[in-house]
């Protein structure tokens, strides 16, 4: 078989030149996802039973696991991938060769230390587009929560770094677009709000600046009963007074 393309950000699909995997059951898909996150490692049956079939009796969970393994192999068979799920002394492992996994590609590109270069902007913006949503999309597997959060955090910090550079380069449209995506994901992230405020300040948009700040203050008060940080208040004051200075000079 040729290259295996695995999409796990914002969705979950496996395909190669023979087609796309059609899951026989949601548990067979979940089992593949679990083994994918630990690929190359043997995962004991007891661990799979606890993590994927927790809350059932031991006996039922064992039966369900057997069924899920069988269904998973059946699902992979039309693509010639049946053998990638290996049985190893009372456990299972996923042995994939020649696989392109979107979250691994994303992490390799975005996790690199060092600054983002201005002349490399087009390819950097393409890396941002790799992150089409959280790990395994709306499946939200409980056992994957740590990895889901880690990748989401990696994405957020990358977008903030990228936006700071775009603001510095005065490419406010591109910066706004990226930041508004982040803001929609987490409206309580103060660092995103402060970057959006800086854009309004750069544009001399006092109305937008004030609206951005007051909406955030109201949200914090309503949802958490807290006030914004002193840093944000100081930033707001400095941006407003900067705007007033510009107007008095004009």
GROMACS .gro file of C-alpha atoms in nm:
model
  250
    1UNK     CA    1   0.000   0.000   0.000
    2UNK     CA    2   0.106   0.358  -0.066
    3UNK     CA    3   0.095   0.661   0.159
    4UNK     CA    4  -0.165   0.667   0.436
    5UNK     CA    5  -0.317   1.011   0.500
    6UNK     CA    6  -0.457   1.055   0.850
    7UNK     CA    7  -0.663   1.363   0.933
    8UNK     CA    8  -0.730   1.410   1.304
    9UNK     CA    9  -0.753   1.788   1.346
   10UNK     CA   10  -1.115   1.903   1.334
   11UNK     CA   11  -1.223   1.568   1.189
   12UNK     CA   12  -1.110   1.207   1.184
   13UNK     CA   13  -1.041   1.013   0.867
   14UNK     CA   14  -0.793   0.763   0.724
   15UNK     CA   15  -0.735   0.716   0.355
   16UNK     CA   16  -0.489   0.586   0.098
   17UNK     CA   17  -0.500   0.536  -0.279
   18UNK     CA   18  -0.762   0.262  -0.235
   19UNK     CA   19  -1.010   0.492  -0.064
   20UNK     CA   20  -1.123   0.609   0.276
   21UNK     CA   21  -1.189   0.397   0.586
   22UNK     CA   22  -1.558   0.344   0.656
   23UNK     CA   23  -1.589   0.274   1.028
   24UNK     CA   24  -1.811  -0.020   1.117
   25UNK     CA   25  -1.879   0.128   1.461
   26UNK     CA   26  -1.791   0.438   1.663
   27UNK     CA   27  -1.594   0.222   1.909
   28UNK     CA   28  -1.377   0.080   1.630
   29UNK     CA   29  -1.293   0.439   1.527
   30UNK     CA   30  -1.222   0.529   1.890
   31UNK     CA   31  -0.993   0.229   1.930
   32UNK     CA   32  -0.796   0.334   1.621
   33UNK     CA   33  -0.770   0.691   1.756
   34UNK     CA   34  -0.643   0.560   2.091
   35UNK     CA   35  -0.381   0.337   1.929
   36UNK     CA   36  -0.284   0.622   1.693
   37UNK     CA   37  -0.194   0.851   1.984
   38UNK     CA   38   0.026   0.573   2.123
   39UNK     CA   39   0.139   0.433   1.790
   40UNK     CA   40   0.426   0.188   1.792
   41UNK     CA   41   0.367   0.109   2.159
   42UNK     CA   42   0.192  -0.199   2.295
   43UNK     CA   43  -0.118  -0.101   2.492
   44UNK     CA   44  -0.237  -0.360   2.741
   45UNK     CA   45  -0.595  -0.487   2.708
   46UNK     CA   46  -0.663  -0.386   3.070
   47UNK     CA   47  -0.574  -0.025   2.990
   48UNK     CA   48  -0.796  -0.020   2.679
   49UNK     CA   49  -1.082  -0.169   2.877
   50UNK     CA   50  -1.045   0.097   3.149
   51UNK     CA   51  -1.004   0.397   2.918
   52UNK     CA   52  -1.245   0.317   2.635
   53UNK     CA   53  -1.504   0.097   2.803
   54UNK     CA   54  -1.493   0.233   3.157
   55UNK     CA   55  -1.822   0.217   3.345
   56UNK     CA   56  -1.912  -0.131   3.213
   57UNK     CA   57  -1.873  -0.455   3.397
   58UNK     CA   58  -1.535  -0.619   3.339
   59UNK     CA   59  -1.694  -0.902   3.144
   60UNK     CA   60  -1.899  -0.675   2.914
   61UNK     CA   61  -1.599  -0.447   2.854
   62UNK     CA   62  -1.379  -0.743   2.755
   63UNK     CA   63  -1.645  -0.858   2.505
   64UNK     CA   64  -1.685  -0.509   2.363
   65UNK     CA   65  -1.310  -0.474   2.321
   66UNK     CA   66  -1.293  -0.804   2.129
   67UNK     CA   67  -1.575  -0.684   1.903
   68UNK     CA   68  -1.411  -0.343   1.852
   69UNK     CA   69  -1.075  -0.500   1.755
   70UNK     CA   70  -1.253  -0.730   1.506
   71UNK     CA   71  -1.457  -0.440   1.361
   72UNK     CA   72  -1.149  -0.218   1.339
   73UNK     CA   73  -0.959  -0.475   1.136
   74UNK     CA   74  -1.265  -0.528   0.914
   75UNK     CA   75  -1.288  -0.150   0.860
   76UNK     CA   76  -0.921  -0.132   0.758
   77UNK     CA   77  -0.930  -0.438   0.533
   78UNK     CA   78  -1.061  -0.273   0.211
   79UNK     CA   79  -0.759  -0.039   0.219
   80UNK     CA   80  -0.517  -0.326   0.272
   81UNK     CA   81  -0.443  -0.204   0.625
   82UNK     CA   82  -0.577  -0.494   0.831
   83UNK     CA   83  -0.227  -0.590   0.950
   84UNK     CA   84  -0.144  -0.249   1.102
   85UNK     CA   85  -0.333  -0.350   1.420
   86UNK     CA   86  -0.105  -0.605   1.580
   87UNK     CA   87  -0.182  -0.835   1.872
   88UNK     CA   88   0.107  -0.846   2.117
   89UNK     CA   89   0.109  -1.045   2.443
   90UNK     CA   90  -0.230  -0.946   2.580
   91UNK     CA   91  -0.231  -0.605   2.417
   92UNK     CA   92  -0.244  -0.426   2.084
   93UNK     CA   93  -0.018  -0.192   1.890
   94UNK     CA   94  -0.061   0.021   1.580
   95UNK     CA   95   0.231  -0.024   1.340
   96UNK     CA   96   0.210   0.238   1.066
   97UNK     CA   97   0.471   0.294   0.801
   98UNK     CA   98   0.445   0.561   0.536
   99UNK     CA   99   0.176   0.758   0.720
  100UNK     CA  100   0.125   1.134   0.706
  101UNK     CA  101  -0.060   1.246   1.020
  102UNK     CA  102  -0.183   1.606   1.018
  103UNK     CA  103  -0.124   1.684   1.386
  104UNK     CA  104   0.234   1.554   1.364
  105UNK     CA  105   0.302   1.771   1.057
  106UNK     CA  106   0.145   2.069   1.235
  107UNK     CA  107   0.355   2.016   1.546
  108UNK     CA  108   0.680   1.972   1.350
  109UNK     CA  109   0.623   2.300   1.165
  110UNK     CA  110   0.485   2.509   1.449
  111UNK     CA  111   0.682   2.368   1.740
  112UNK     CA  112   1.014   2.486   1.600
  113UNK     CA  113   1.189   2.728   1.833
  114UNK     CA  114   1.302   3.066   1.705
  115UNK     CA  115   1.133   3.364   1.557
  116UNK     CA  116   0.895   3.370   1.265
  117UNK     CA  117   1.064   3.543   0.973
  118UNK     CA  118   0.877   3.817   0.788
  119UNK     CA  119   0.994   3.700   0.444
  120UNK     CA  120   0.864   3.349   0.514
  121UNK     CA  121   0.511   3.470   0.591
  122UNK     CA  122   0.325   3.283   0.316
  123UNK     CA  123   0.443   2.937   0.426
  124UNK     CA  124   0.390   3.027   0.793
  125UNK     CA  125   0.028   3.120   0.719
  126UNK     CA  126  -0.012   2.781   0.551
  127UNK     CA  127   0.097   2.608   0.875
  128UNK     CA  128  -0.180   2.794   1.058
  129UNK     CA  129  -0.432   2.653   0.809
  130UNK     CA  130  -0.326   2.297   0.900
  131UNK     CA  131  -0.507   2.340   1.232
  132UNK     CA  132  -0.867   2.303   1.113
  133UNK     CA  133  -1.002   2.227   1.461
  134UNK     CA  134  -0.932   2.039   1.781
  135UNK     CA  135  -0.797   1.685   1.791
  136UNK     CA  136  -1.055   1.428   1.670
  137UNK     CA  137  -1.304   1.707   1.601
  138UNK     CA  138  -1.633   1.684   1.785
  139UNK     CA  139  -1.557   1.333   1.916
  140UNK     CA  140  -1.399   1.489   2.229
  141UNK     CA  141  -1.261   1.161   2.369
  142UNK     CA  142  -1.203   1.195   2.743
  143UNK     CA  143  -0.877   0.994   2.732
  144UNK     CA  144  -0.740   1.237   2.469
  145UNK     CA  145  -0.808   1.555   2.668
  146UNK     CA  146  -0.447   1.621   2.765
  147UNK     CA  147  -0.324   1.587   2.407
  148UNK     CA  148  -0.619   1.790   2.272
  149UNK     CA  149  -0.544   2.076   2.513
  150UNK     CA  150  -0.170   2.060   2.445
  151UNK     CA  151  -0.220   2.095   2.068
  152UNK     CA  152  -0.482   2.370   2.113
  153UNK     CA  153  -0.238   2.561   2.335
  154UNK     CA  154   0.042   2.514   2.081
  155UNK     CA  155  -0.188   2.654   1.811
  156UNK     CA  156  -0.292   2.952   2.025
  157UNK     CA  157   0.064   3.052   2.117
  158UNK     CA  158   0.174   3.015   1.753
  159UNK     CA  159  -0.111   3.239   1.631
  160UNK     CA  160  -0.029   3.503   1.893
  161UNK     CA  161   0.338   3.510   1.787
  162UNK     CA  162   0.235   3.529   1.423
  163UNK     CA  163  -0.018   3.807   1.493
  164UNK     CA  164   0.238   4.014   1.685
  165UNK     CA  165   0.466   4.004   1.381
  166UNK     CA  166   0.179   4.092   1.145
  167UNK     CA  167   0.086   4.389   1.369
  168UNK     CA  168   0.451   4.499   1.367
  169UNK     CA  169   0.448   4.474   0.983
  170UNK     CA  170   0.120   4.670   0.986
  171UNK     CA  171  -0.067   4.388   0.818
  172UNK     CA  172  -0.364   4.446   1.044
  173UNK     CA  173  -0.620   4.267   0.827
  174UNK     CA  174  -0.437   3.932   0.842
  175UNK     CA  175  -0.365   3.976   1.215
  176UNK     CA  176  -0.731   4.056   1.293
  177UNK     CA  177  -0.855   3.755   1.100
  178UNK     CA  178  -0.628   3.517   1.294
  179UNK     CA  179  -0.698   3.677   1.632
  180UNK     CA  180  -1.075   3.675   1.582
  181UNK     CA  181  -1.054   3.298   1.519
  182UNK     CA  182  -0.871   3.260   1.852
  183UNK     CA  183  -1.112   3.497   2.023
  184UNK     CA  184  -1.408   3.288   1.907
  185UNK     CA  185  -1.241   2.975   2.050
  186UNK     CA  186  -1.173   3.139   2.386
  187UNK     CA  187  -1.323   3.487   2.451
  188UNK     CA  188  -1.164   3.490   2.800
  189UNK     CA  189  -0.805   3.493   2.671
  190UNK     CA  190  -0.680   3.836   2.775
  191UNK     CA  191  -0.366   3.826   2.560
  192UNK     CA  192  -0.584   3.795   2.248
  193UNK     CA  193  -0.801   4.088   2.361
  194UNK     CA  194  -0.494   4.305   2.420
  195UNK     CA  195  -0.362   4.231   2.067
  196UNK     CA  196  -0.701   4.316   1.915
  197UNK     CA  197  -0.699   4.641   2.117
  198UNK     CA  198  -0.352   4.725   1.978
  199UNK     CA  199  -0.487   4.680   1.624
  200UNK     CA  200  -0.774   4.923   1.694
  201UNK     CA  201  -0.518   5.162   1.844
  202UNK     CA  202  -0.295   5.138   1.535
  203UNK     CA  203  -0.596   5.206   1.313
  204UNK     CA  204  -0.694   5.506   1.525
  205UNK     CA  205  -1.032   5.339   1.580
  206UNK     CA  206  -1.126   5.471   1.924
  207UNK     CA  207  -1.481   5.336   1.903
  208UNK     CA  208  -1.362   4.983   1.818
  209UNK     CA  209  -1.096   4.999   2.089
  210UNK     CA  210  -1.344   5.104   2.358
  211UNK     CA  211  -1.600   4.844   2.247
  212UNK     CA  212  -1.336   4.566   2.254
  213UNK     CA  213  -1.226   4.663   2.604
  214UNK     CA  214  -1.572   4.719   2.758
  215UNK     CA  215  -1.714   4.397   2.608
  216UNK     CA  216  -1.429   4.205   2.767
  217UNK     CA  217  -1.475   4.377   3.105
  218UNK     CA  218  -1.847   4.290   3.099
  219UNK     CA  219  -1.777   3.929   2.996
  220UNK     CA  220  -1.527   3.878   3.279
  221UNK     CA  221  -1.767   4.028   3.531
  222UNK     CA  222  -2.067   3.830   3.408
  223UNK     CA  223  -1.896   3.492   3.366
  224UNK     CA  224  -1.633   3.492   3.641
  225UNK     CA  225  -1.711   3.787   3.866
  226UNK     CA  226  -1.358   3.925   3.823
  227UNK     CA  227  -1.193   4.235   3.678
  228UNK     CA  228  -0.935   4.250   3.398
  229UNK     CA  229  -0.568   4.271   3.489
  230UNK     CA  230  -0.398   4.598   3.574
  231UNK     CA  231  -0.184   4.550   3.259
  232UNK     CA  232  -0.494   4.552   3.035
  233UNK     CA  233  -0.634   4.862   3.204
  234UNK     CA  234  -0.299   5.039   3.159
  235UNK     CA  235  -0.283   4.932   2.795
  236UNK     CA  236  -0.633   5.068   2.736
  237UNK     CA  237  -0.546   5.400   2.900
  238UNK     CA  238  -0.224   5.434   2.699
  239UNK     CA  239  -0.399   5.352   2.368
  240UNK     CA  240  -0.679   5.601   2.439
  241UNK     CA  241  -0.439   5.879   2.540
  242UNK     CA  242  -0.225   5.804   2.232
  243UNK     CA  243  -0.536   5.848   2.019
  244UNK     CA  244  -0.623   6.174   2.199
  245UNK     CA  245  -0.270   6.303   2.140
  246UNK     CA  246  -0.297   6.224   1.769
  247UNK     CA  247  -0.626   6.416   1.754
  248UNK     CA  248  -0.489   6.720   1.938
  249UNK     CA  249  -0.187   6.729   1.704
  250UNK     CA  250  -0.407   6.707   1.396
   0.00000   0.00000   0.00000
